[in-house]
């Protein structure tokens, strides 16, 4: 796997996290988005929800390209870096708690991703 593939996987991961953040932000602007069918339809046409869906669609096309170039047993686990990005982003953007246990979990994930990345080099 070359640096371009790693960059594309990181870009794909950032797109997926961005879509999730748009959805979370869009939901946070509604008082009760699942109150009835009308509120659900209104929610689905929110610019933030639609933007997140659009980014997810682009990420899916990019993912198909990545899968054509990189072993899925390497590429997919590398996407778990999204957990780290999400925990940090949620802390800053949504004022969510950042505990030592979350930080430790992120470190374990990073170690695992690193080991999987190295396995591509040594296999």
C-alpha positions as semicolon CSV with decimal commas, in nm:
position;residue;x (nm);y (nm);z (nm)
1;X;0,000;0,000;0,000
2;X;0,141;0,335;-0,100
3;X;0,099;0,682;0,056
4;X;-0,172;0,775;-0,196
5;X;-0,385;0,480;-0,083
6;X;-0,335;0,578;0,281
7;X;-0,436;0,935;0,197
8;X;-0,748;0,817;0,016
9;X;-0,849;0,600;0,311
10;X;-0,797;0,895;0,545
11;X;-1,001;1,121;0,313
12;X;-1,278;0,861;0,302
13;X;-1,275;0,837;0,680
14;X;-1,290;1,216;0,719
15;X;-1,585;1,228;0,479
16;X;-1,772;0,965;0,680
17;X;-1,708;1,149;1,007
18;X;-1,812;1,479;0,848
19;X;-2,139;1,323;0,737
20;X;-2,204;1,196;1,089
21;X;-2,130;1,539;1,236
22;X;-2,369;1,704;0,991
23;X;-2,639;1,456;1,090
24;X;-2,576;1,515;1,461
25;X;-2,585;1,892;1,412
26;X;-2,900;1,872;1,202
27;X;-3,070;1,660;1,468
28;X;-2,960;1,891;1,749
29;X;-3,140;2,183;1,582
30;X;-3,477;2,004;1,606
31;X;-3,681;1,979;1,924
32;X;-3,844;1,642;1,856
33;X;-3,743;1,523;1,508
34;X;-3,924;1,187;1,541
35;X;-4,252;1,311;1,686
36;X;-4,461;1,222;1,381
37;X;-4,431;1,144;1,010
38;X;-4,437;1,511;0,914
39;X;-4,147;1,596;1,147
40;X;-3,946;1,302;1,006
41;X;-4,007;1,420;0,648
42;X;-3,912;1,775;0,748
43;X;-3,595;1,641;0,911
44;X;-3,497;1,443;0,601
45;X;-3,505;1,761;0,393
46;X;-3,289;1,956;0,636
47;X;-2,979;2,094;0,461
48;X;-2,759;1,932;0,725
49;X;-2,914;1,587;0,683
50;X;-2,905;1,616;0,303
51;X;-2,546;1,741;0,317
52;X;-2,446;1,444;0,530
53;X;-2,616;1,206;0,286
54;X;-2,438;1,372;-0,006
55;X;-2,099;1,341;0,161
56;X;-2,176;0,976;0,246
57;X;-2,259;0,914;-0,120
58;X;-1,928;1,062;-0,233
59;X;-1,746;0,862;0,034
60;X;-1,909;0,544;-0,095
61;X;-1,786;0,608;-0,449
62;X;-1,437;0,677;-0,312
63;X;-1,458;0,360;-0,102
64;X;-1,535;0,153;-0,411
65;X;-1,223;0,294;-0,576
66;X;-1,017;0,217;-0,263
67;X;-1,147;-0,141;-0,253
68;X;-1,035;-0,182;-0,613
69;X;-0,678;-0,088;-0,515
70;X;-0,628;-0,204;-0,154
71;X;-0,697;-0,531;0,028
72;X;-1,015;-0,495;0,232
73;X;-0,843;-0,667;0,526
74;X;-0,611;-0,364;0,541
75;X;-0,836;-0,080;0,424
76;X;-1,141;-0,146;0,640
77;X;-0,962;-0,168;0,976
78;X;-0,775;0,153;0,890
79;X;-1,111;0,330;0,884
80;X;-1,139;0,271;1,257
81;X;-0,932;0,587;1,293
82;X;-1,279;0,743;1,259
83;X;-1,339;0,654;1,624
84;X;-1,051;0,874;1,731
85;X;-1,154;1,161;1,503
86;X;-1,514;1,134;1,624
87;X;-1,426;1,134;1,994
88;X;-1,206;1,441;1,956
89;X;-1,449;1,617;1,723
90;X;-1,746;1,547;1,950
91;X;-1,556;1,696;2,243
92;X;-1,489;2,021;2,057
93;X;-1,803;2,052;1,846
94;X;-2,075;1,910;2,071
95;X;-1,917;1,953;2,417
96;X;-1,931;1,578;2,480
97;X;-1,737;1,426;2,769
98;X;-1,377;1,317;2,711
99;X;-1,288;1,062;2,977
100;X;-0,966;0,875;3,044
101;X;-1,142;0,554;2,940
102;X;-1,230;0,705;2,600
103;X;-0,874;0,826;2,555
104;X;-0,739;0,481;2,648
105;X;-0,980;0,319;2,403
106;X;-0,860;0,551;2,127
107;X;-0,499;0,462;2,204
108;X;-0,581;0,090;2,181
109;X;-0,752;0,152;1,846
110;X;-0,449;0,343;1,716
111;X;-0,219;0,060;1,822
112;X;-0,442;-0,191;1,644
113;X;-0,458;0,018;1,327
114;X;-0,082;0,055;1,336
115;X;-0,034;-0,320;1,372
116;X;-0,268;-0,388;1,079
117;X;-0,087;-0,129;0,869
118;X;0,246;-0,289;0,949
119;X;0,110;-0,633;0,862
120;X;0,065;-0,511;0,504
121;X;0,434;-0,429;0,489
122;X;0,555;-0,759;0,635
123;X;0,325;-1,007;0,466
